[in-house]
XYZ file of C-alpha atoms in Angstrom:
751
model
C 8.147 29.074 -40.381
C 10.771 26.949 -39.317
C 9.189 26.199 -35.868
C 6.035 24.558 -37.580
C 8.017 22.335 -39.820
C 10.082 19.124 -39.158
C 13.548 19.173 -38.707
C 14.218 17.859 -42.303
C 12.214 20.724 -43.495
C 14.651 23.096 -41.597
C 17.549 21.210 -43.242
C 15.947 21.819 -46.728
C 15.455 25.634 -45.938
C 18.832 26.005 -44.784
C 20.312 24.195 -47.927
C 18.159 26.473 -50.000
C 19.353 29.653 -48.249
C 23.043 28.798 -48.900
C 25.017 30.738 -51.462
C 25.869 28.626 -54.579
C 29.562 28.485 -53.381
C 28.476 27.256 -49.898
C 26.214 24.666 -51.342
C 29.022 23.228 -53.240
C 31.114 23.206 -50.138
C 28.397 21.251 -48.138
C 28.263 18.568 -51.087
C 32.065 18.417 -51.059
C 32.270 17.628 -47.360
C 29.629 14.907 -47.722
C 31.730 13.316 -50.410
C 34.198 12.405 -48.079
C 34.446 8.527 -47.564
C 32.217 7.428 -44.581
C 31.808 10.916 -43.215
C 32.660 10.738 -39.347
C 32.261 6.991 -39.378
C 28.729 7.247 -40.777
C 27.172 5.635 -43.936
C 29.039 6.675 -47.072
C 26.964 8.506 -49.715
C 28.060 7.548 -53.437
C 29.808 10.214 -55.395
C 27.678 9.574 -58.350
C 24.574 10.091 -56.270
C 25.868 13.386 -54.864
C 26.791 14.728 -58.377
C 23.181 14.229 -59.473
C 21.869 16.145 -56.499
C 22.176 19.652 -57.884
C 19.298 21.151 -56.035
C 18.720 21.315 -52.215
C 15.648 19.137 -52.325
C 17.491 16.368 -54.352
C 20.583 16.637 -51.996
C 18.082 16.187 -48.863
C 16.395 13.258 -50.557
C 19.948 11.472 -51.430
C 21.038 12.002 -47.806
C 17.884 10.434 -46.480
C 17.889 7.531 -48.963
C 21.385 6.473 -48.050
C 21.704 7.256 -44.488
C 18.156 7.535 -42.978
C 16.351 10.699 -41.651
C 18.123 10.737 -38.190
C 21.608 10.319 -39.532
C 21.100 12.629 -42.324
C 20.323 15.289 -39.618
C 23.132 14.608 -37.612
C 25.442 14.860 -40.638
C 23.876 18.058 -41.885
C 24.284 19.539 -38.476
C 27.913 18.710 -38.061
C 28.811 19.831 -41.711
C 27.089 23.143 -40.946
C 29.243 23.415 -37.735
C 32.579 22.833 -39.725
C 31.400 25.430 -42.319
C 31.167 28.015 -39.286
C 27.434 28.189 -39.995
C 26.354 27.414 -36.080
C 23.128 29.476 -36.919
C 21.949 26.691 -39.336
C 23.174 23.948 -37.133
C 21.482 25.311 -34.137
C 18.082 25.791 -36.229
C 18.251 22.035 -37.043
C 18.949 21.007 -33.584
C 16.357 23.139 -31.977
C 13.825 21.669 -34.124
C 15.101 18.109 -33.501
C 14.624 19.006 -29.877
C 11.092 20.282 -30.059
C 10.189 17.330 -32.181
C 11.983 14.876 -29.687
C 10.373 16.620 -26.732
C 6.852 15.713 -28.180
C 8.090 12.147 -29.089
C 9.515 11.458 -25.659
C 6.244 12.779 -23.813
C 4.257 10.431 -26.158
C 6.674 7.546 -25.059
C 6.395 8.231 -21.286
C 2.481 8.284 -21.514
C 2.692 4.913 -23.368
C 4.975 3.450 -20.735
C 3.516 4.725 -17.684
C -0.138 5.257 -18.365
C -1.127 1.758 -17.655
C 0.028 -0.745 -15.260
C -0.387 -4.431 -14.628
C -2.618 -5.624 -11.971
C -2.223 -9.099 -10.750
C -6.111 -9.678 -10.593
C -6.530 -8.658 -14.455
C -6.871 -11.071 -17.151
C -3.772 -11.971 -18.980
C -2.775 -9.012 -21.252
C -5.118 -6.576 -19.504
C -3.751 -3.294 -17.981
C -5.430 -0.619 -15.899
C -5.113 2.980 -16.562
C -3.028 4.419 -13.512
C -5.471 7.333 -13.174
C -8.347 4.715 -12.541
C -6.750 3.253 -9.404
C -4.397 5.832 -8.100
C -5.537 7.598 -5.007
C -3.818 10.470 -3.566
C -1.706 9.804 -0.475
C -0.949 11.635 2.478
C 2.626 13.124 2.123
C 4.260 14.872 5.138
C 7.432 17.155 4.928
C 9.340 16.516 8.139
C 12.978 16.796 9.499
C 14.841 13.581 9.080
C 16.412 13.775 12.532
C 13.393 14.249 14.585
C 13.146 11.826 17.294
C 9.891 10.540 18.982
C 9.389 9.411 22.263
C 7.998 5.792 23.147
C 4.392 6.943 23.966
C 4.411 9.449 20.768
C 5.397 6.431 18.641
C 2.807 4.167 20.114
C 0.116 6.946 19.223
C 1.495 7.592 15.790
C 1.409 3.788 15.110
C -2.385 3.614 15.904
C -3.403 6.664 13.823
C -0.591 6.596 11.295
C -2.537 8.194 8.374
C -4.297 10.844 10.347
C -4.375 14.250 8.756
C -5.785 16.359 11.707
C -5.529 20.077 11.938
C -2.379 19.721 13.930
C -0.514 18.240 10.847
C -2.269 20.500 8.347
C 0.751 22.893 8.037
C 3.116 19.978 7.234
C 1.143 17.949 4.671
C 1.837 18.534 1.088
C 0.829 17.369 -2.264
C 3.025 15.844 -5.040
C 2.840 19.298 -6.981
C 4.464 20.916 -3.936
C 7.532 19.170 -3.574
C 9.709 21.103 -5.708
C 8.168 24.434 -4.619
C 10.431 27.207 -3.519
C 10.569 27.892 0.332
C 10.009 31.192 2.144
C 13.413 32.369 1.005
C 12.720 31.357 -2.587
C 15.079 28.272 -2.674
C 13.767 25.348 -4.379
C 14.976 22.043 -3.280
C 17.434 20.403 -5.803
C 16.642 16.857 -4.421
C 13.454 15.465 -2.996
C 13.848 12.226 -1.148
C 10.469 10.264 -0.886
C 10.608 7.817 1.993
C 8.011 5.017 2.467
C 7.550 1.770 3.877
C 6.949 -1.254 1.428
C 3.499 -1.246 -0.233
C 3.084 2.495 0.819
C 2.716 3.592 -3.009
C 6.101 5.089 -3.693
C 6.390 3.613 -7.363
C 2.653 4.251 -8.185
C 3.306 7.749 -6.987
C 6.237 8.291 -9.318
C 4.513 6.641 -12.305
C 1.521 9.050 -11.684
C 4.133 11.896 -11.716
C 5.506 10.769 -14.968
C 2.193 10.494 -16.562
C 1.162 14.005 -15.368
C 4.463 15.647 -16.218
C 3.999 13.930 -19.868
C 0.451 15.383 -20.130
C 1.616 18.810 -19.178
C -0.119 19.162 -15.868
C 2.724 18.761 -13.428
C 6.350 20.113 -12.977
C 6.278 22.277 -15.986
C 9.618 23.553 -15.135
C 11.339 20.556 -16.568
C 11.874 19.848 -20.101
C 12.761 16.185 -19.390
C 12.008 13.775 -16.589
C 13.846 10.529 -16.737
C 12.792 7.511 -14.695
C 15.379 5.044 -13.516
C 14.128 1.891 -11.947
C 16.931 0.600 -9.790
C 15.377 -3.015 -9.794
C 16.019 -3.202 -13.508
C 19.722 -1.787 -13.504
C 22.641 -4.050 -12.857
C 24.549 -2.869 -9.895
C 27.805 -4.259 -11.069
C 27.753 -2.658 -14.577
C 29.868 0.654 -15.322
C 27.668 3.361 -16.554
C 27.777 7.133 -17.280
C 24.865 9.455 -16.714
C 24.614 9.530 -20.597
C 23.981 5.975 -20.560
C 21.392 6.052 -17.793
C 19.638 8.591 -19.666
C 19.793 7.173 -23.013
C 18.244 4.058 -21.581
C 15.166 5.916 -20.794
C 14.739 7.132 -24.413
C 13.269 5.016 -27.106
C 14.777 7.039 -29.980
C 18.209 6.616 -31.477
C 18.195 10.432 -32.172
C 18.046 11.643 -28.464
C 19.654 15.092 -28.471
C 21.899 14.276 -25.466
C 24.011 17.227 -25.925
C 21.028 19.658 -25.947
C 19.555 17.909 -22.747
C 22.912 18.384 -20.954
C 23.230 21.825 -22.012
C 20.162 22.859 -19.838
C 20.471 20.478 -16.710
C 18.323 22.902 -14.837
C 15.275 21.699 -17.106
C 16.083 18.115 -16.029
C 14.575 15.957 -13.309
C 15.785 12.447 -12.782
C 13.562 10.079 -10.732
C 15.437 7.358 -9.066
C 12.891 4.697 -7.880
C 13.807 2.152 -5.289
C 17.359 3.115 -4.469
C 17.482 0.739 -1.321
C 17.058 -2.197 -3.582
C 20.577 -1.787 -4.845
C 21.838 -1.902 -1.412
C 24.893 0.360 -1.912
C 26.892 1.696 1.009
C 27.244 5.112 -0.691
C 30.543 5.706 1.205
C 32.774 6.100 -2.083
C 35.974 8.227 -1.714
C 35.736 11.702 -2.824
C 38.475 11.160 -5.554
C 36.289 8.233 -7.141
C 33.616 10.634 -8.183
C 33.454 12.096 -11.674
C 32.058 15.349 -13.226
C 31.958 13.982 -16.706
C 28.495 12.950 -17.922
C 29.869 10.579 -20.350
C 32.580 8.945 -18.178
C 31.687 5.444 -17.360
C 32.235 4.577 -13.715
C 30.631 2.039 -11.253
C 26.869 2.648 -10.825
C 27.457 3.408 -7.221
C 30.030 5.907 -8.043
C 27.961 7.469 -10.859
C 25.039 7.859 -8.514
C 27.098 9.264 -5.618
C 28.382 11.937 -8.220
C 24.732 12.943 -8.891
C 23.821 13.007 -5.248
C 27.048 15.237 -4.192
C 26.242 17.894 -7.014
C 29.399 16.840 -8.881
C 27.495 15.680 -11.865
C 25.087 17.726 -13.382
C 24.841 20.271 -10.411
C 21.944 22.168 -11.701
C 19.585 19.268 -12.477
C 16.994 18.062 -9.988
C 16.529 14.635 -8.352
C 13.709 12.682 -6.792
C 14.705 9.622 -5.066
C 12.332 6.948 -3.475
C 13.592 4.681 -0.808
C 12.682 2.807 2.121
C 13.351 4.153 5.631
C 16.251 1.608 6.161
C 18.459 3.392 3.541
C 18.239 6.881 5.061
C 21.207 6.890 7.159
C 23.845 6.251 4.404
C 21.991 8.320 1.980
C 21.748 11.362 4.170
C 25.562 11.664 4.179
C 25.772 12.535 0.582
C 22.838 14.504 -0.203
C 22.728 18.312 -0.056
C 19.823 20.889 -0.510
C 17.575 17.811 0.062
C 13.801 18.048 0.949
C 12.555 15.060 3.036
C 9.181 13.833 2.413
C 7.261 10.835 4.083
C 4.504 8.907 2.457
C 2.012 8.144 5.336
C -0.307 6.325 3.215
C -4.218 6.575 2.736
C -6.121 9.013 5.096
C -9.603 7.570 5.973
C -11.328 9.613 3.168
C -8.699 8.463 0.760
C -9.366 4.923 1.756
C -12.987 5.346 0.889
C -11.797 6.788 -2.441
C -9.504 3.967 -3.140
C -12.416 1.446 -2.479
C -14.528 3.315 -4.984
C -11.868 3.289 -7.706
C -11.245 -0.533 -7.140
C -14.802 -1.651 -7.479
C -16.848 -1.373 -10.588
C -20.012 -0.189 -8.932
C -20.805 2.214 -5.954
C -22.878 -0.647 -4.451
C -20.020 -2.955 -4.321
C -17.609 -0.193 -3.091
C -20.060 0.939 -0.466
C -20.617 -2.631 0.650
C -16.883 -3.479 0.921
C -15.767 -0.278 2.458
C -18.733 -0.451 5.039
C -17.512 -4.045 6.016
C -13.771 -3.003 6.160
C -14.532 0.179 8.252
C -16.763 -1.987 10.712
C -13.357 -3.957 11.291
C -11.079 -1.506 13.121
C -8.315 -3.827 13.211
C -8.316 -4.300 9.205
C -9.325 -0.696 8.484
C -6.371 0.647 10.506
C -4.020 -1.154 8.464
C -5.648 -0.046 5.223
C -3.626 3.164 5.449
C -0.960 1.089 3.699
C -2.233 0.929 0.104
C -0.955 -2.815 -0.495
C -3.353 -3.731 2.595
C -6.150 -1.741 1.051
C -5.486 -3.545 -2.339
C -5.324 -6.962 -0.309
C -8.637 -6.125 1.474
C -10.354 -5.117 -1.792
C -9.176 -8.147 -3.767
C -10.374 -10.420 -1.121
C -13.788 -8.761 -0.538
C -14.347 -8.615 -4.389
C -13.965 -12.556 -4.500
C -16.560 -12.730 -1.712
C -18.967 -10.325 -3.531
C -18.637 -12.456 -6.649
C -19.743 -15.570 -4.551
C -22.437 -14.072 -2.396
C -23.840 -10.632 -1.893
C -23.737 -10.833 2.060
C -20.403 -10.139 3.527
C -21.778 -10.743 6.945
C -21.336 -14.554 6.037
C -17.712 -13.946 4.522
C -15.162 -16.433 5.470
C -12.486 -13.727 5.283
C -11.410 -12.993 8.863
C -9.083 -10.311 10.219
C -6.286 -12.953 10.480
C -6.841 -14.076 6.791
C -6.401 -10.527 5.554
C -3.205 -10.041 7.604
C -1.903 -13.497 6.129
C -2.642 -12.267 2.659
C -0.875 -9.023 3.242
C 2.028 -10.827 4.598
C 2.288 -13.298 1.474
C 2.011 -10.346 -0.664
C 4.894 -8.729 0.671
C 7.020 -11.787 0.693
C 5.923 -13.040 -2.670
C 9.055 -12.042 -4.467
C 11.000 -13.690 -1.758
C 9.114 -16.832 -1.081
C 10.714 -18.786 -3.818
C 14.294 -18.803 -2.555
C 15.595 -19.606 0.923
C 12.500 -20.690 2.578
C 14.498 -22.281 5.706
C 16.140 -18.657 5.979
C 12.914 -16.839 5.696
C 11.479 -19.129 8.538
C 14.279 -18.418 10.799
C 13.988 -14.693 10.204
C 10.308 -14.745 10.870
C 11.019 -16.508 14.144
C 13.337 -13.896 15.151
C 11.039 -11.175 14.140
C 8.054 -12.638 15.909
C 10.114 -13.177 19.012
C 11.109 -9.324 18.846
C 7.319 -8.504 18.559
C 6.160 -10.899 21.465
C 8.969 -9.368 23.696
C 7.806 -5.923 22.770
C 4.151 -6.615 23.631
C 4.873 -8.114 27.136
C 7.239 -5.054 27.925
C 4.959 -2.345 26.420
C 7.617 -1.708 23.934
C 7.337 -0.353 20.396
C 10.857 1.164 19.721
C 13.821 -1.397 19.343
C 17.314 -0.047 19.224
C 19.644 -0.918 16.556
C 21.970 -3.012 18.785
C 19.037 -5.193 19.633
C 18.230 -5.704 16.160
C 21.685 -6.868 15.362
C 21.800 -9.111 18.379
C 18.743 -10.835 17.311
C 20.017 -11.478 13.852
C 17.452 -9.419 12.279
C 19.886 -6.897 10.345
C 18.809 -8.155 6.843
C 17.648 -4.783 5.194
C 15.859 -6.507 2.292
C 13.448 -8.350 4.741
C 13.526 -6.223 7.888
C 12.359 -2.908 5.891
C 9.246 -4.892 4.704
C 8.005 -4.754 8.493
C 9.910 -2.255 10.346
C 10.449 1.623 9.845
C 13.988 2.973 10.910
C 13.628 6.211 12.762
C 16.870 8.416 12.367
C 17.695 10.136 15.797
C 19.280 13.523 16.301
C 23.035 13.762 16.220
C 24.612 13.500 19.645
C 22.395 10.741 20.887
C 24.213 7.479 22.045
C 21.617 5.061 21.298
C 22.020 4.707 17.541
C 18.971 4.418 15.437
C 15.742 2.849 16.584
C 13.134 0.529 14.709
C 9.301 0.346 15.057
C 6.853 -2.174 13.376
C 5.022 0.121 10.501
C 1.942 -0.244 12.735
C 1.179 -1.616 16.088
C -1.417 -4.029 14.695
C 1.422 -5.582 12.760
C 3.471 -5.986 15.720
C 0.576 -7.821 17.548
C 0.126 -10.148 14.579
C 3.776 -11.054 14.592
C 3.649 -11.531 18.648
C 0.690 -14.036 17.949
C 2.859 -15.904 15.336
C 5.476 -16.218 17.898
C 3.540 -18.926 19.890
C 2.568 -21.056 16.674
C 5.584 -20.696 14.222
C 7.695 -23.839 14.054
C 11.353 -22.869 14.972
C 14.096 -25.481 14.826
C 16.749 -23.167 16.269
C 16.721 -20.751 19.263
C 15.337 -17.455 18.440
C 18.138 -15.495 20.355
C 15.521 -13.224 22.109
C 15.090 -12.688 25.769
C 11.421 -14.372 25.840
C 11.736 -16.631 28.856
C 9.333 -19.591 29.777
C 6.991 -16.939 31.493
C 6.404 -15.335 28.107
C 6.492 -18.386 25.861
C 3.824 -20.148 27.943
C 0.461 -19.739 25.976
C -1.495 -20.206 29.255
C 0.047 -17.369 30.871
C -0.811 -15.170 27.682
C -4.369 -16.217 27.749
C -4.911 -15.672 31.354
C -3.141 -12.310 31.250
C -5.330 -11.179 28.428
C -8.551 -12.397 30.194
C -7.728 -10.814 33.677
C -5.199 -7.966 33.481
C -3.708 -7.239 30.145
C -6.427 -6.190 27.865
C -3.864 -4.671 25.469
C -2.904 -8.171 24.677
C -6.356 -8.977 23.260
C -5.559 -8.583 19.548
C -2.540 -10.741 19.794
C -4.837 -13.362 21.323
C -7.308 -12.845 18.527
C -4.742 -13.211 15.969
C -3.482 -16.319 17.613
C -6.978 -18.058 17.218
C -7.062 -17.224 13.708
C -3.588 -18.705 13.111
C -4.554 -22.160 14.242
C -7.114 -22.348 11.619
C -6.161 -25.386 9.287
C -6.493 -23.434 6.135
C -4.429 -20.660 7.190
C -1.769 -23.209 8.169
C -2.008 -24.730 4.729
C -2.058 -21.380 3.108
C 1.092 -20.183 4.906
C 3.049 -23.238 4.003
C 2.224 -23.296 0.379
C 2.557 -19.648 -0.222
C 5.739 -18.701 1.498
C 6.900 -22.055 2.973
C 6.099 -20.984 6.772
C 5.248 -23.944 9.044
C 2.541 -23.107 11.734
C 1.779 -25.674 14.395
C -1.708 -25.771 15.836
C -0.375 -27.382 19.258
C -2.180 -25.280 21.577
C -5.553 -25.683 20.168
C -7.064 -27.671 22.860
C -5.620 -25.246 25.473
C -7.176 -22.345 23.663
C -10.538 -24.152 23.593
C -10.328 -24.443 27.571
C -9.470 -20.793 27.810
C -12.760 -20.008 25.848
C -14.824 -22.149 28.128
C -13.456 -20.568 31.264
C -13.105 -16.922 29.760
C -16.000 -15.208 31.447
C -15.134 -14.322 34.958
C -17.528 -15.277 37.824
C -19.160 -17.970 35.858
C -20.790 -20.803 37.917
C -19.660 -24.267 37.648
C -20.853 -26.486 35.015
C -24.579 -27.747 35.848
C -25.062 -24.928 38.248
C -27.386 -22.318 36.517
C -27.020 -20.176 33.633
C -23.782 -19.700 32.281
C -23.640 -16.363 30.323
C -21.131 -14.882 28.056
C -20.502 -11.197 28.800
C -17.322 -10.445 26.788
C -17.604 -9.676 23.017
C -13.980 -10.654 22.635
C -14.893 -14.448 22.977
C -16.985 -14.182 19.815
C -14.127 -12.331 17.924
C -11.500 -15.314 19.106
C -14.050 -17.731 17.566
C -14.710 -16.095 14.438
C -10.972 -15.924 13.536
C -10.760 -19.861 13.998
C -13.665 -19.901 11.536
C -14.202 -23.767 12.212
C -17.626 -24.766 13.131
C -16.656 -27.778 15.269
C -14.320 -25.755 17.438
C -16.849 -23.056 17.902
C -19.610 -25.741 18.933
C -17.055 -27.240 21.339
C -16.327 -23.834 22.927
C -20.025 -22.653 23.175
C -21.848 -25.583 24.330
C -21.203 -25.124 27.929
C -22.774 -21.644 27.602
C -26.494 -21.013 27.589
C -26.817 -17.174 27.374
C -25.411 -13.901 25.992
C -25.596 -10.932 28.315
C -24.273 -7.579 26.870
C -24.577 -4.265 28.695
C -23.747 -0.707 27.298
C -21.889 -1.859 23.952
C -21.619 -0.055 20.830
C -21.660 -3.068 18.239
C -20.021 -2.343 14.925
C -20.750 -4.075 11.723
C -17.778 -6.585 12.402
C -18.988 -7.109 15.890
C -22.174 -8.183 14.674
C -20.362 -10.438 12.138
C -18.514 -12.200 15.000
C -21.701 -12.532 17.023
C -23.913 -13.763 14.001
C -21.224 -16.457 13.178
C -21.086 -17.776 16.765
C -25.023 -17.813 17.164
C -25.484 -19.759 13.915
C -23.209 -22.631 15.396
C -24.353 -22.482 18.868
C -26.309 -25.520 19.960
C -27.194 -24.460 23.528
C -28.208 -20.886 23.366
C -31.315 -20.193 25.258
C -31.244 -16.484 26.235
C -30.058 -13.369 24.555
C -29.939 -9.877 26.393
C -28.772 -6.507 25.198
C -29.286 -3.664 27.539
C -28.128 -0.142 26.576
C -26.556 -1.296 23.420
C -26.522 0.034 19.917
C -26.244 -1.572 16.663
C -24.289 0.185 13.951
C -24.996 -0.656 10.468
C -23.728 2.474 8.623
C -21.125 4.112 10.783
C -18.893 6.001 8.210
C -20.666 8.481 6.412
C -19.395 11.319 8.338
C -16.031 10.454 6.911
C -17.190 10.587 3.274
C -16.252 13.513 1.126
C -19.209 15.953 1.293
C -21.156 16.135 -2.017
C -19.623 12.977 -3.511
C -21.878 10.444 -5.062
C -20.795 7.771 -2.966
C -21.148 9.926 0.178
C -24.973 10.301 -0.333
C -27.066 8.357 2.385
C -29.476 5.778 1.064
C -33.283 6.470 1.825
C -34.210 4.959 5.225
C -36.336 2.542 3.607
C -33.584 0.995 1.458
C -31.221 0.770 4.402
C -31.163 -2.583 6.221
C -32.448 -2.651 9.801
C -29.632 -2.344 12.438
C -30.670 -5.569 14.095
C -30.928 -7.421 10.681
C -27.723 -9.291 11.316
C -28.825 -10.466 14.859
C -32.130 -11.492 13.779
C -31.150 -13.202 10.815
C -28.523 -15.322 12.961
C -31.320 -16.158 15.322
C -33.522 -17.364 12.438
C -30.800 -19.771 11.319
C -29.554 -21.131 14.545
C -29.945 -24.641 15.707
C -30.355 -23.474 19.371
C -33.857 -23.290 20.797
C -33.674 -19.623 21.999
C -36.609 -18.859 24.441
C -35.811 -15.363 25.498
C -34.698 -12.143 23.705
C -34.101 -8.847 25.718
C -33.378 -5.557 23.664
C -33.796 -2.996 26.334
C -32.749 0.749 25.762
C -31.147 -0.261 22.470
C -32.584 2.758 20.484
C -34.728 0.671 18.497
C -37.353 2.326 16.197
C -40.136 1.425 13.778
C -37.607 0.328 11.362
C -36.521 -2.501 13.437
C -39.834 -3.895 14.096
C -40.326 -5.782 10.589
C -37.256 -7.953 11.617
C -38.590 -8.705 14.950
C -42.039 -9.581 13.474
C -40.424 -11.979 11.158
C -38.403 -13.518 13.872
C -41.676 -14.103 15.923
C -43.024 -15.835 12.941
C -40.111 -18.122 12.168
C -38.892 -19.008 15.768
C -41.528 -20.958 17.466
C -39.208 -21.638 20.306
C -39.204 -18.010 21.350
C -41.390 -17.386 24.283
C -40.241 -14.167 25.849
C -39.542 -10.825 24.000
C -38.682 -7.588 25.964
C -38.374 -4.267 24.119
C -38.429 -1.673 27.046
C -37.426 1.816 26.620
C -37.205 1.926 22.833
C -39.125 4.202 20.529
C -41.037 1.624 18.310
C -44.153 3.978 17.685
C -47.500 2.984 16.629
C -46.260 1.441 13.210
C -43.672 -0.560 14.951
C -46.442 -1.898 17.168
C -48.730 -2.726 14.250
C -45.546 -4.711 12.629
C -45.285 -6.633 15.900
C -48.814 -7.442 16.039
C -48.672 -8.903 12.465
C -45.804 -11.258 13.717
C -47.841 -12.258 16.668
C -50.925 -13.217 14.425
C -48.651 -15.829 12.696
C -49.824 -19.612 13.581
C -46.016 -20.533 14.116
C -45.618 -17.680 16.753
C -45.473 -19.234 20.372
C -44.710 -15.988 22.263
C -45.974 -15.974 25.831
C -44.510 -12.757 27.275
C -44.075 -9.423 25.413
C -42.880 -6.491 27.398
């Protein structure tokens, strides 16, 4: 049957079915010199082709198979045999659909990874993780407090959001009235996964698993299209196709079967304000690219075709004016469960993935930003390097600030090579905005303020801020917010150390620029500034300063380092003057600030005036213990350590893993490290002569006693150990006795 043959076979069958006089007429039309400006078939060759098979071979020999089919189709139409022309064309279309889907799979199945070896690519299915996509009205306005809450739990998929969360497969589904959207606008901040999502869509469509209502899905990458070139829709579609024989006419005959994906529209920076009389309804008419796209958006060109447009939020205002029957969808990034899934797709073993995820989850400031896929990639990349060098991430040099710096340089990678001075000035203004916002408890910034500060540079601003479109009738214009509150806190810290040769144009007065005021307010009354201060300590690290300078040309000045050192030395409230009794550290924030500096000399100078740790009623995450362990190892004068009513978390994320998954299975208890392993390891490796250790009401069990016994055997300076109100059991007591019997144990008091 024709449907099972190639198009050439259909041409052959059509010629064989012709009456003799019609066959001669077909040959006669082929004898015209350069038929329709195509290759000429010599007359003597046509005369020799007395049979259908010989004629087809003659046409293929002189014109090639594709041109032969085009010529055959045109001749049949001139002979008023549209039925035969349609048979050939239909078979060509069937063949082409298969070729095109195979081409899409080749083009989109794999993607380059910057960590891969030269020439190596990764299958998109091996790295892609489903994102949280929410359908929401474009004009919805959020209040200040609601925005703060959203920025802190940006990727939450709680029950309240369940009715608005959708999958990619649902984007073109009909609504309750049976109306399917013609246009889907997929919005997301930079690094949120828009391009990876549409690449996954292309592959799944080509494999037959998604959007089966479309015969063709064409992908237009706006970053690869010249914005000044005049093009038609036919040109844009043809550029997506690898074969010369693209059946454009057949494609355009069924526009309802076509989906055009326009990726990264914001990169073209079009105003989209073309006059109505400039648009065109002819798909073959060449117009400026902006006009051609406007004609598509306004349903003037291919009004029955479907569109999917990806863009950053900053392009929404102009785009919204020219779209009709549009569905707005926002990518919110990874949920907590999806972050775990991404880590397991990134690492080659479950052990590495579990170790890295546990470490990231323990650092709430890093984990919160991992809702952004590019931040998850940054964290995984850095932890992969650490795991390659050493197995214990507790000794990792990758601080929270370091991960945010890597995230920043990754976002600015494509722009760091040009205009570094302009970039420095932009960041100065952005940091000033962030700092002012933190001081004034402000996370929403009006459009007028953005312009007054000289921040209205869409290609840079959209990397860090979301644009919120307000309801019609409001007189405040649009408002902006940082994509996450933690990112605003990071830039607020940069405000104090970023070199600025010009006035930033902000409202920050001397009071707000005084780092002493910042540190004092954080210590006494403004605990909401703690993360900003923590980032500040990380930004004065010498390696961080050099890294920022080399990667993106930003100059950081560690001018406040001595002031910051003195602030640590006087941080605990109510301490005794030097030389008058025990000086205790009671605030975990001290250790987090010192960890961020990651400079041994600075840590030693900061801590040597203290002799004790005294923590009460704290829940210590894995990252808390990392900070604590780092400082203990470099603390020369530590004599006493007290934990009362504290808990030591080691595996605190299982409840968020997908039930039943291999990675969600708990390790047997005997394989899990003791919760106090990081603390005991640090005490064994410190240069201090620790004499007293109190672990009271800390929920210790027999599982912890082996570490304590080993500590007794290796720290002869330890004189007093208090373990009251724990459930050690008989087995735990026997383990402690084993440590007490070691010759090196000098313990005098055990309670």
